[in-house]
XYZ file of C-alpha atoms in Angstrom:
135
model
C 148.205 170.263 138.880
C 147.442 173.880 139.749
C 144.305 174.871 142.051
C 143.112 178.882 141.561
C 142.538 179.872 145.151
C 141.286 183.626 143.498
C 137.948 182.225 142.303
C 136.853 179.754 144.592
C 133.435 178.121 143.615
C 130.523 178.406 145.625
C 129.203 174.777 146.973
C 124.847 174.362 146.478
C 124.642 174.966 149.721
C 126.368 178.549 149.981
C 124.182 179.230 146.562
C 121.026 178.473 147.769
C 121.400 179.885 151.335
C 122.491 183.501 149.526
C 119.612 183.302 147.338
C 116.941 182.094 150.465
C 118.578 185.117 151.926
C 117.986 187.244 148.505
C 114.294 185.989 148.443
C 113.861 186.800 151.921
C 114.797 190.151 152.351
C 113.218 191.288 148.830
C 109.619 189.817 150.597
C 110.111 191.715 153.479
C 110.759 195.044 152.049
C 107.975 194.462 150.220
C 105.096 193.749 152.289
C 106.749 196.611 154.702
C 106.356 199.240 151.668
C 102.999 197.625 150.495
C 101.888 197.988 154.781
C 103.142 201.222 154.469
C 101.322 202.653 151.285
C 98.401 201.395 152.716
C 98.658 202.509 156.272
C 99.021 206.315 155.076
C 95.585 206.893 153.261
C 93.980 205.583 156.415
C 96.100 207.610 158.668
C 94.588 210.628 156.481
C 91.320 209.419 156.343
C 91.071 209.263 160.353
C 92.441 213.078 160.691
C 90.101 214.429 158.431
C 87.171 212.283 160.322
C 88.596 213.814 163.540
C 88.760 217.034 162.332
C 84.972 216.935 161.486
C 84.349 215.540 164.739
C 86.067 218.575 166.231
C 83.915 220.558 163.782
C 80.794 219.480 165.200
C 81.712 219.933 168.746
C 82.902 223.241 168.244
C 79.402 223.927 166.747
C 77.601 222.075 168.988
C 79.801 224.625 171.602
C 79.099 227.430 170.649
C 75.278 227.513 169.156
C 74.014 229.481 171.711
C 76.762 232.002 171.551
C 76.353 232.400 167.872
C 72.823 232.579 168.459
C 72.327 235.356 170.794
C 75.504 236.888 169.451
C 77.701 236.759 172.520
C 81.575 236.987 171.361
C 82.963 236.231 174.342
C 81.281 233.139 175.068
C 82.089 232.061 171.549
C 85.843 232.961 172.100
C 86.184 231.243 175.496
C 84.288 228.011 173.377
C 86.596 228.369 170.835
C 89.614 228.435 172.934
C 88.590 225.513 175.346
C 88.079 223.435 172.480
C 91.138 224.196 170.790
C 93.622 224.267 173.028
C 92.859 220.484 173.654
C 93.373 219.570 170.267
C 96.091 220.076 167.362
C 94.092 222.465 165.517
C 96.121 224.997 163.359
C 93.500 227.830 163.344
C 89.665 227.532 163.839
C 87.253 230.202 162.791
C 83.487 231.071 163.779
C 81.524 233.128 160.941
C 77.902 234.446 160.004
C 76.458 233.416 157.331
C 75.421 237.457 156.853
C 77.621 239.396 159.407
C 81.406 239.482 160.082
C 83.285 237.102 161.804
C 83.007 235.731 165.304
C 86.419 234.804 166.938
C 89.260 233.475 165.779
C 91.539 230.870 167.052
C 95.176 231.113 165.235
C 97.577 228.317 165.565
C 100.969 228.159 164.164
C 99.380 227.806 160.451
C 97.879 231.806 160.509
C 94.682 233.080 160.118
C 91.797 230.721 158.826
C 90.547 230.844 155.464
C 86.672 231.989 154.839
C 84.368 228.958 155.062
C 81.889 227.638 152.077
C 78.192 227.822 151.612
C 77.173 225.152 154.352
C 76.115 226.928 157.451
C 75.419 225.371 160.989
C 73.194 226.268 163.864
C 72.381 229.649 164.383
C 73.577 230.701 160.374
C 77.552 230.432 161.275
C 79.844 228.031 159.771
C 82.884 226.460 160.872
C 86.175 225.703 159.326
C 89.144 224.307 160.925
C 92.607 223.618 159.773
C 95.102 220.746 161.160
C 98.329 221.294 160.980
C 99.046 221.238 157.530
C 96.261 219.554 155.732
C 92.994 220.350 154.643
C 90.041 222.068 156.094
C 87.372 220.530 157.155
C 83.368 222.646 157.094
């Protein structure tokens, strides 16, 4: 009588502990990449509400500035506002005149803003860090 010590059988025990194992692990990774596609579009969805929250204190800010045309209260606005929050670039502008200041992050200059002015004809646009802009 020969016994073949190469190929050893597995008891039910061993076989149903590896596959309770198999089950378990395959669940986990699972609900953490089901958690995790699910986490991200809310993740986005709260920086683009902060960014227009940003938006509308930064025109809130600076209405009177924009109003009676005063660049340097708009700029110190601007920049007090800014410099408290991730913002890539922020830009003030007319709706019929040139631009009032600037604020330039990392990201460059920002891009001209759509057909939706705010107080005092100017219109707002700001850009986070490498996402969309928000008017």
């Amino acid at each position: 009588m020969t016994i073949n010590h190469a190929n050893p059988r597995l008891t039910l025990r061993q076989s149903l502990g590896r596959t309770h194992m198999m089950i378990s692990l395959t669940a986990v990774c699972m609900a953490g990449l089901f958690l995790t596609i699910t986490a991200l579009p809310a993740l986005r969805l709260y920086a683009d509400h902060n960014l227009k929250l940003v938006a509308r204190a930064i025109s809130y800010t600076t209405e009177a500035a924009v109003v009676f045309d005063d660049k340097d209260a708009a700029k110190d606005a601007l920049e007090t506002i800014t410099s408290r929050e991730d913002i890539a670039s922020a830009s003030i502008r007319r709706l019929h005149g040139g631009p009032l200041p600037d604020h330039h992050g990392a990201a460059g200059p920002a891009p001209l803003c759509g057909s939706q002015p705010q107080a005092g004809g100017a219109c707002h646009q700001l850009h986070h860090g490498g996402g969309r802009g928000v008017r």
